[in-house]
PDB file of C-alpha atoms in Angstrom:
ATOM      1  CA  MET A1416      -0.065  -0.084   0.072  1.00  0.00           C
ATOM      2  CA  ASN A1417       3.027   2.300   0.823  1.00  0.00           C
ATOM      3  CA  LYS A1418       3.859   2.366  -3.106  1.00  0.00           C
ATOM      4  CA  PHE A1419       0.243   3.373  -3.819  1.00  0.00           C
ATOM      5  CA  GLU A1420       0.068   6.154  -1.188  1.00  0.00           C
ATOM      6  CA  ASN A1421       3.309   7.907  -2.286  1.00  0.00           C
ATOM      7  CA  LEU A1422       1.839   8.283  -5.617  1.00  0.00           C
ATOM      8  CA  GLN A1423       1.041  12.218  -6.793  1.00  0.00           C
ATOM      9  CA  GLU A1424      -2.418  13.082  -5.278  1.00  0.00           C
ATOM     10  CA  GLU A1425      -3.935  13.663  -8.732  1.00  0.00           C
ATOM     11  CA  LYS A1426      -2.732   9.984 -10.066  1.00  0.00           C
ATOM     12  CA  LYS A1427      -4.192   8.483  -6.807  1.00  0.00           C
ATOM     13  CA  LYS A1428      -7.539  10.288  -6.966  1.00  0.00           C
ATOM     14  CA  LYS A1429      -7.885   9.307 -10.521  1.00  0.00           C
ATOM     15  CA  ILE A1430      -7.520   5.589  -9.847  1.00  0.00           C
ATOM     16  CA  LEU A1431      -9.684   5.483  -6.784  1.00  0.00           C
ATOM     17  CA  ASP A1432     -12.218   7.336  -8.261  1.00  0.00           C
ATOM     18  CA  VAL A1433     -12.564   4.558 -10.790  1.00  0.00           C
ATOM     19  CA  VAL A1434     -12.221   1.511  -8.209  1.00  0.00           C
ATOM     20  CA  ILE A1435     -14.990   3.543  -6.153  1.00  0.00           C
ATOM     21  CA  GLU A1436     -17.234   3.460  -8.733  1.00  0.00           C
ATOM     22  CA  GLU A1437     -16.817  -0.251 -10.331  1.00  0.00           C
ATOM     23  CA  PHE A1438     -17.017  -1.561  -6.542  1.00  0.00           C
ATOM     24  CA  ALA A1439     -20.249   0.703  -5.796  1.00  0.00           C
ATOM     25  CA  VAL A1440     -22.093  -0.127  -8.785  1.00  0.00           C
ATOM     26  CA  LYS A1441     -21.085  -3.832  -9.020  1.00  0.00           C
ATOM     27  CA  GLY A1442     -20.284  -5.021  -5.541  1.00  0.00           C
ATOM     28  CA  TYR A1443     -17.080  -6.968  -4.858  1.00  0.00           C
ATOM     29  CA  ASP A1444     -17.872 -10.251  -6.462  1.00  0.00           C
ATOM     30  CA  LYS A1445     -18.822  -8.766  -9.839  1.00  0.00           C
ATOM     31  CA  ALA A1446     -16.323  -5.801  -9.938  1.00  0.00           C
ATOM     32  CA  SER A1447     -13.813  -6.431 -12.606  1.00  0.00           C
ATOM     33  CA  THR A1448     -10.019  -5.485 -12.072  1.00  0.00           C
ATOM     34  CA  ASN A1449      -9.910  -5.425 -16.178  1.00  0.00           C
ATOM     35  CA  SER A1450     -12.464  -2.660 -16.197  1.00  0.00           C
ATOM     36  CA  ILE A1451     -10.706  -0.996 -13.514  1.00  0.00           C
ATOM     37  CA  VAL A1452      -7.247  -0.539 -15.153  1.00  0.00           C
ATOM     38  CA  ASN A1453      -8.870  -0.007 -18.698  1.00  0.00           C
ATOM     39  CA  LYS A1454     -10.915   2.950 -17.076  1.00  0.00           C
ATOM     40  CA  ALA A1455      -7.837   4.073 -14.868  1.00  0.00           C
ATOM     41  CA  GLY A1456      -5.423   3.934 -17.776  1.00  0.00           C
ATOM     42  CA  ILE A1457      -3.064   1.709 -15.759  1.00  0.00           C
ATOM     43  CA  SER A1458      -1.819  -1.946 -16.319  1.00  0.00           C
ATOM     44  CA  LYS A1459      -2.939  -5.095 -14.257  1.00  0.00           C
ATOM     45  CA  GLY A1460       0.438  -5.685 -13.233  1.00  0.00           C
ATOM     46  CA  ILE A1461       0.882  -2.171 -11.671  1.00  0.00           C
ATOM     47  CA  LEU A1462      -2.475  -2.657  -9.659  1.00  0.00           C
ATOM     48  CA  PHE A1463      -1.296  -5.564  -8.103  1.00  0.00           C
ATOM     49  CA  HIS A1464       1.756  -4.137  -7.362  1.00  0.00           C
ATOM     50  CA  TYR A1465       0.124  -1.333  -5.497  1.00  0.00           C
ATOM     51  CA  PHE A1466      -2.487  -3.723  -3.628  1.00  0.00           C
ATOM     52  CA  GLY A1467      -1.283  -7.097  -3.928  1.00  0.00           C
ATOM     53  CA  ASN A1468      -4.999  -8.575  -4.806  1.00  0.00           C
ATOM     54  CA  LYS A1469      -8.578  -7.712  -5.500  1.00  0.00           C
ATOM     55  CA  LYS A1470      -9.460  -8.059  -1.721  1.00  0.00           C
ATOM     56  CA  ASN A1471      -6.777  -5.749  -0.552  1.00  0.00           C
ATOM     57  CA  LEU A1472      -8.011  -3.459  -3.163  1.00  0.00           C
ATOM     58  CA  PHE A1473     -11.429  -3.508  -1.531  1.00  0.00           C
ATOM     59  CA  LEU A1474     -10.755  -2.970   1.930  1.00  0.00           C
ATOM     60  CA  TYR A1475      -8.258  -0.093   1.193  1.00  0.00           C
ATOM     61  CA  THR A1476     -10.929   1.503  -0.782  1.00  0.00           C
ATOM     62  CA  PHE A1477     -14.116   0.831   2.023  1.00  0.00           C
ATOM     63  CA  ASP A1478     -11.270   2.464   4.612  1.00  0.00           C
ATOM     64  CA  TYR A1479     -10.979   5.281   2.387  1.00  0.00           C
ATOM     65  CA  CYS A1480     -14.563   5.891   1.516  1.00  0.00           C
ATOM     66  CA  ILE A1481     -15.626   5.489   5.377  1.00  0.00           C
ATOM     67  CA  THR A1482     -12.574   7.863   6.462  1.00  0.00           C
ATOM     68  CA  ASN A1483     -13.721  10.513   3.698  1.00  0.00           C
ATOM     69  CA  LEU A1484     -17.314  10.037   4.796  1.00  0.00           C
ATOM     70  CA  ILE A1485     -16.912  10.493   8.437  1.00  0.00           C
ATOM     71  CA  ASP A1486     -14.408  13.462   7.756  1.00  0.00           C
ATOM     72  CA  LYS A1487     -17.179  15.356   5.847  1.00  0.00           C
ATOM     73  CA  TYR A1488     -19.363  14.565   8.897  1.00  0.00           C
ATOM     74  CA  TYR A1489     -17.231  16.682  11.096  1.00  0.00           C
ATOM     75  CA  SER A1490     -16.697  19.365   8.749  1.00  0.00           C
ATOM     76  CA  LEU A1491     -20.381  20.027   8.800  1.00  0.00           C
ATOM     77  CA  LYS A1492     -20.558  19.690  12.700  1.00  0.00           C
ATOM     78  CA  GLU A1493     -21.578  22.297  14.906  1.00  0.00           C
ATOM     79  CA  VAL A1494     -22.027  22.766  18.301  1.00  0.00           C
ATOM     80  CA  GLU A1495     -23.776  19.980  19.406  1.00  0.00           C
ATOM     81  CA  SER A1496     -27.265  20.437  21.365  1.00  0.00           C
ATOM     82  CA  GLU A1497     -27.346  19.188  24.626  1.00  0.00           C
ATOM     83  CA  ASP A1498     -30.743  17.360  23.907  1.00  0.00           C
ATOM     84  CA  ILE A1499     -30.510  13.951  23.309  1.00  0.00           C
ATOM     85  CA  PHE A1500     -33.352  13.768  20.693  1.00  0.00           C
ATOM     86  CA  GLU A1501     -32.474  17.420  18.964  1.00  0.00           C
ATOM     87  CA  ARG A1502     -28.556  16.090  18.693  1.00  0.00           C
ATOM     88  CA  PHE A1503     -30.099  12.912  16.937  1.00  0.00           C
ATOM     89  CA  MET A1504     -32.126  15.019  14.371  1.00  0.00           C
ATOM     90  CA  ARG A1505     -29.206  16.999  13.658  1.00  0.00           C
ATOM     91  CA  ILE A1506     -26.962  13.827  13.159  1.00  0.00           C
ATOM     92  CA  SER A1507     -29.433  12.595  10.693  1.00  0.00           C
ATOM     93  CA  ILE A1508     -29.458  15.936   8.638  1.00  0.00           C
ATOM     94  CA  ARG A1509     -26.128  15.884   8.466  1.00  0.00           C
ATOM     95  CA  LYS A1510     -25.966  12.240   7.444  1.00  0.00           C
ATOM     96  CA  MET A1511     -28.655  13.067   4.530  1.00  0.00           C
ATOM     97  CA  LYS A1512     -26.521  15.757   3.428  1.00  0.00           C
ATOM     98  CA  ILE A1513     -23.446  13.640   2.950  1.00  0.00           C
ATOM     99  CA  ILE A1514     -25.427  11.052   1.433  1.00  0.00           C
ATOM    100  CA  GLN A1515     -26.039  13.870  -1.152  1.00  0.00           C
ATOM    101  CA  GLU A1516     -22.961  15.004  -1.754  1.00  0.00           C
ATOM    102  CA  GLU A1517     -21.364  11.732  -2.148  1.00  0.00           C
ATOM    103  CA  PRO A1518     -23.815   9.127  -3.391  1.00  0.00           C
ATOM    104  CA  VAL A1519     -21.186   6.635  -4.878  1.00  0.00           C
ATOM    105  CA  MET A1520     -18.955   6.361  -1.526  1.00  0.00           C
ATOM    106  CA  ASN A1521     -22.045   6.159   0.757  1.00  0.00           C
ATOM    107  CA  LYS A1522     -23.244   3.354  -1.920  1.00  0.00           C
ATOM    108  CA  LEU A1523     -20.130   1.421  -1.419  1.00  0.00           C
ATOM    109  CA  VAL A1524     -19.933   1.585   2.311  1.00  0.00           C
ATOM    110  CA  PHE A1525     -23.820   1.058   2.518  1.00  0.00           C
ATOM    111  CA  SER A1526     -23.513  -2.021   0.166  1.00  0.00           C
ATOM    112  CA  ALA A1527     -20.710  -3.381   1.754  1.00  0.00           C
ATOM    113  CA  ILE A1528     -21.876  -3.426   5.191  1.00  0.00           C
ATOM    114  CA  SER A1529     -25.469  -4.585   4.560  1.00  0.00           C
ATOM    115  CA  ASN A1530     -24.593  -7.066   2.101  1.00  0.00           C
ATOM    116  CA  MET A1531     -21.129  -8.288   3.089  1.00  0.00           C
ATOM    117  CA  PRO A1532     -19.340 -10.654   0.695  1.00  0.00           C
ATOM    118  CA  GLU A1533     -18.727 -13.979   2.385  1.00  0.00           C
ATOM    119  CA  SER A1534     -15.010 -13.738   1.960  1.00  0.00           C
ATOM    120  CA  LEU A1535     -14.685 -10.340   3.567  1.00  0.00           C
ATOM    121  CA  GLU A1536     -17.327 -10.923   6.375  1.00  0.00           C
ATOM    122  CA  GLN A1537     -14.753 -10.977   8.939  1.00  0.00           C
ATOM    123  CA  GLU A1538     -12.747  -8.214   7.938  1.00  0.00           C
ATOM    124  CA  LEU A1539     -15.482  -6.081   7.363  1.00  0.00           C
ATOM    125  CA  THR A1540     -17.293  -6.615  10.413  1.00  0.00           C
ATOM    126  CA  GLU A1541     -14.165  -6.261  12.619  1.00  0.00           C
ATOM    127  CA  ARG A1542     -13.829  -2.824  10.535  1.00  0.00           C
ATOM    128  CA  TYR A1543     -17.456  -1.916  11.200  1.00  0.00           C
ATOM    129  CA  ASN A1544     -17.160  -2.457  15.017  1.00  0.00           C
ATOM    130  CA  THR A1545     -14.068  -0.783  15.260  1.00  0.00           C
ATOM    131  CA  TYR A1546     -15.377   2.619  13.663  1.00  0.00           C
ATOM    132  CA  CYS A1547     -18.603   2.380  15.956  1.00  0.00           C
ATOM    133  CA  SER A1548     -16.689   1.801  19.002  1.00  0.00           C
ATOM    134  CA  LYS A1549     -14.486   4.713  18.209  1.00  0.00           C
ATOM    135  CA  TYR A1550     -17.291   7.358  16.967  1.00  0.00           C
ATOM    136  CA  LEU A1551     -20.641   6.732  18.410  1.00  0.00           C
ATOM    137  CA  PRO A1552     -19.975   6.939  22.369  1.00  0.00           C
ATOM    138  CA  GLU A1553     -19.114  10.753  21.662  1.00  0.00           C
ATOM    139  CA  PHE A1554     -22.625  11.345  20.215  1.00  0.00           C
ATOM    140  CA  PHE A1555     -23.753  10.961  23.806  1.00  0.00           C
ATOM    141  CA  GLU A1556     -21.204  13.379  25.549  1.00  0.00           C
ATOM    142  CA  LYS A1557     -22.583  16.051  27.446  1.00  0.00           C
ATOM    143  CA  ILE A1558     -25.855  15.249  27.242  1.00  0.00           C
ATOM    144  CA  ASP A1559     -28.451  17.334  29.137  1.00  0.00           C
ATOM    145  CA  THR A1560     -30.267  14.810  31.517  1.00  0.00           C
ATOM    146  CA  SER A1561     -32.274  17.611  33.665  1.00  0.00           C
ATOM    147  CA  LYS A1562     -35.323  16.995  31.249  1.00  0.00           C
ATOM    148  CA  PHE A1563     -34.875  13.080  32.317  1.00  0.00           C
ATOM    149  CA  ARG A1564     -37.568  11.455  34.746  1.00  0.00           C
ATOM    150  CA  LYS A1565     -35.808  12.084  38.259  1.00  0.00           C
ATOM    151  CA  GLU A1566     -36.409   8.277  39.183  1.00  0.00           C
ATOM    152  CA  ILE A1567     -34.789   6.924  36.136  1.00  0.00           C
ATOM    153  CA  ASP A1568     -30.836   6.370  35.875  1.00  0.00           C
ATOM    154  CA  SER A1569     -29.686   8.756  33.335  1.00  0.00           C
ATOM    155  CA  GLN A1570     -26.926   6.736  32.158  1.00  0.00           C
ATOM    156  CA  LYS A1571     -28.918   3.710  31.657  1.00  0.00           C
ATOM    157  CA  ALA A1572     -31.561   5.750  29.823  1.00  0.00           C
ATOM    158  CA  ILE A1573     -28.782   7.128  27.527  1.00  0.00           C
ATOM    159  CA  GLU A1574     -27.319   3.705  26.690  1.00  0.00           C
ATOM    160  CA  LEU A1575     -30.885   2.266  25.992  1.00  0.00           C
ATOM    161  CA  VAL A1576     -31.413   5.147  23.342  1.00  0.00           C
ATOM    162  CA  MET A1577     -27.840   4.235  22.094  1.00  0.00           C
ATOM    163  CA  LEU A1578     -28.754   0.460  22.046  1.00  0.00           C
ATOM    164  CA  CYS A1579     -32.150   1.412  20.121  1.00  0.00           C
ATOM    165  CA  MET A1580     -30.432   3.636  17.541  1.00  0.00           C
ATOM    166  CA  ASP A1581     -28.130   0.866  17.010  1.00  0.00           C
ATOM    167  CA  GLY A1582     -31.097  -1.446  16.514  1.00  0.00           C
ATOM    168  CA  LEU A1583     -32.843   0.890  14.278  1.00  0.00           C
ATOM    169  CA  SER A1584     -29.758   1.108  11.976  1.00  0.00           C
ATOM    170  CA  SER A1585     -29.689  -2.448  11.729  1.00  0.00           C
ATOM    171  CA  LYS A1586     -33.526  -2.645  10.977  1.00  0.00           C
ATOM    172  CA  TYR A1587     -32.815  -0.427   7.917  1.00  0.00           C
ATOM    173  CA  ILE A1588     -29.401  -2.291   6.855  1.00  0.00           C
ATOM    174  CA  GLN A1589     -31.734  -5.474   6.882  1.00  0.00           C
ATOM    175  CA  LYS A1590     -34.585  -4.012   5.291  1.00  0.00           C
ATOM    176  CA  TYR A1591     -32.802  -2.511   2.306  1.00  0.00           C
ATOM    177  CA  LYS A1592     -30.410  -5.314   2.146  1.00  0.00           C
ATOM    178  CA  ASN A1593     -29.988  -6.167  -1.802  1.00  0.00           C
ATOM    179  CA  ILE A1594     -32.059  -3.127  -2.805  1.00  0.00           C
ATOM    180  CA  PRO A1595     -29.983  -0.594  -5.032  1.00  0.00           C
ATOM    181  CA  PHE A1596     -28.600   2.001  -3.345  1.00  0.00           C
ATOM    182  CA  ASP A1597     -30.592   4.580  -5.601  1.00  0.00           C
ATOM    183  CA  GLU A1598     -33.712   2.945  -4.398  1.00  0.00           C
ATOM    184  CA  VAL A1599     -32.864   3.524  -0.870  1.00  0.00           C
ATOM    185  CA  PHE A1600     -31.992   6.975  -1.530  1.00  0.00           C
ATOM    186  CA  ASN A1601     -35.348   7.595  -3.133  1.00  0.00           C
ATOM    187  CA  ASN A1602     -36.932   6.815   0.049  1.00  0.00           C
ATOM    188  CA  ILE A1603     -34.628   8.654   2.293  1.00  0.00           C
ATOM    189  CA  GLU A1604     -37.450  11.040   3.522  1.00  0.00           C
ATOM    190  CA  GLU A1605     -39.723   7.801   4.507  1.00  0.00           C
ATOM    191  CA  ILE A1606     -37.037   6.673   6.227  1.00  0.00           C
ATOM    192  CA  MET A1607     -36.433   9.829   8.175  1.00  0.00           C
ATOM    193  CA  GLU A1608     -40.372   9.965   9.093  1.00  0.00           C
ATOM    194  CA  ASP A1609     -40.196   6.510  10.282  1.00  0.00           C
ATOM    195  CA  PHE A1610     -36.904   7.301  12.194  1.00  0.00           C
ATOM    196  CA  ASN A1611     -38.865  10.645  13.810  1.00  0.00           C
ATOM    197  CA  LYS A1612     -42.055   8.532  14.922  1.00  0.00           C
ATOM    198  CA  TYR A1613     -39.246   6.396  17.085  1.00  0.00           C
ATOM    199  CA  LEU A1614     -37.901   9.566  18.809  1.00  0.00           C
ATOM    200  CA  GLU A1615     -41.288  10.660  19.343  1.00  0.00           C
ATOM    201  CA  ILE A1616     -42.084   7.690  21.636  1.00  0.00           C
ATOM    202  CA  PHE A1617     -38.759   7.701  23.017  1.00  0.00           C
ATOM    203  CA  LYS A1618     -39.575  11.049  23.783  1.00  0.00           C
ATOM    204  CA  PHE A1619     -42.663  10.845  25.437  1.00  0.00           C
ATOM    205  CA  GLY A1620     -43.134   7.305  26.517  1.00  0.00           C
ATOM    206  CA  ILE A1621     -45.579   4.488  25.778  1.00  0.00           C
ATOM    207  CA  TYR A1622     -47.953   4.325  28.558  1.00  0.00           C
ATOM    208  CA  GLU A1623     -50.340   7.136  29.368  1.00  0.00           C
ATOM    209  CA  LYS A1624     -50.003   8.452  32.774  1.00  0.00           C
ATOM    210  CA  THR A1625     -53.246   8.141  34.972  1.00  0.00           C
ATOM    211  CA  GLU A1626     -54.225   9.393  38.584  1.00  0.00           C
ATOM    212  CA  GLY A1627     -52.164   7.908  41.287  1.00  0.00           C
ATOM    213  CA  LYS A1628     -50.140   5.694  38.749  1.00  0.00           C
TER     214      LYS A1628
END
């Protein structure tokens, strides 16, 4: 990988743009290294000189995409609301903006996570868990718990919200598994509306309050 990293940025970007599109559109199994080298204007020998094999090429590209998407997320980040539900809404809006700005990178990452190739399942699962462990906890930093009911454990409440948000993410990943990304993107407003309904239940509870209970 070091040989590829030492290339001029313009040449690296040209190759990566081709690789990202190939994997995003065709998926790992159907992507063609012949197609990649033809579009990038390099030899197959050079491509494998840089990456060794197709598997390494895909994992490098996955890391490149997810790192760039995270960087874009932080470039849009503002002072976070201390209200846990407002914070989730702002996070969701930023994610939607990034999907609009980088549809191909998002398509590759979403497809890789929601429909992991069997030969890459272990590596992608480890990467996904690593990114979640690194970045998810900070979403819950400096949360204002003053509005929480006094009789509940605020830390457990935050953990519950975190677990449920993770569950919701898994729900959407499974629901749209094997569905083309463009179709998912067209349903983004419907997804957000569904997501907001869950947040409303969290915010106001399930049971109606009754006298003496």
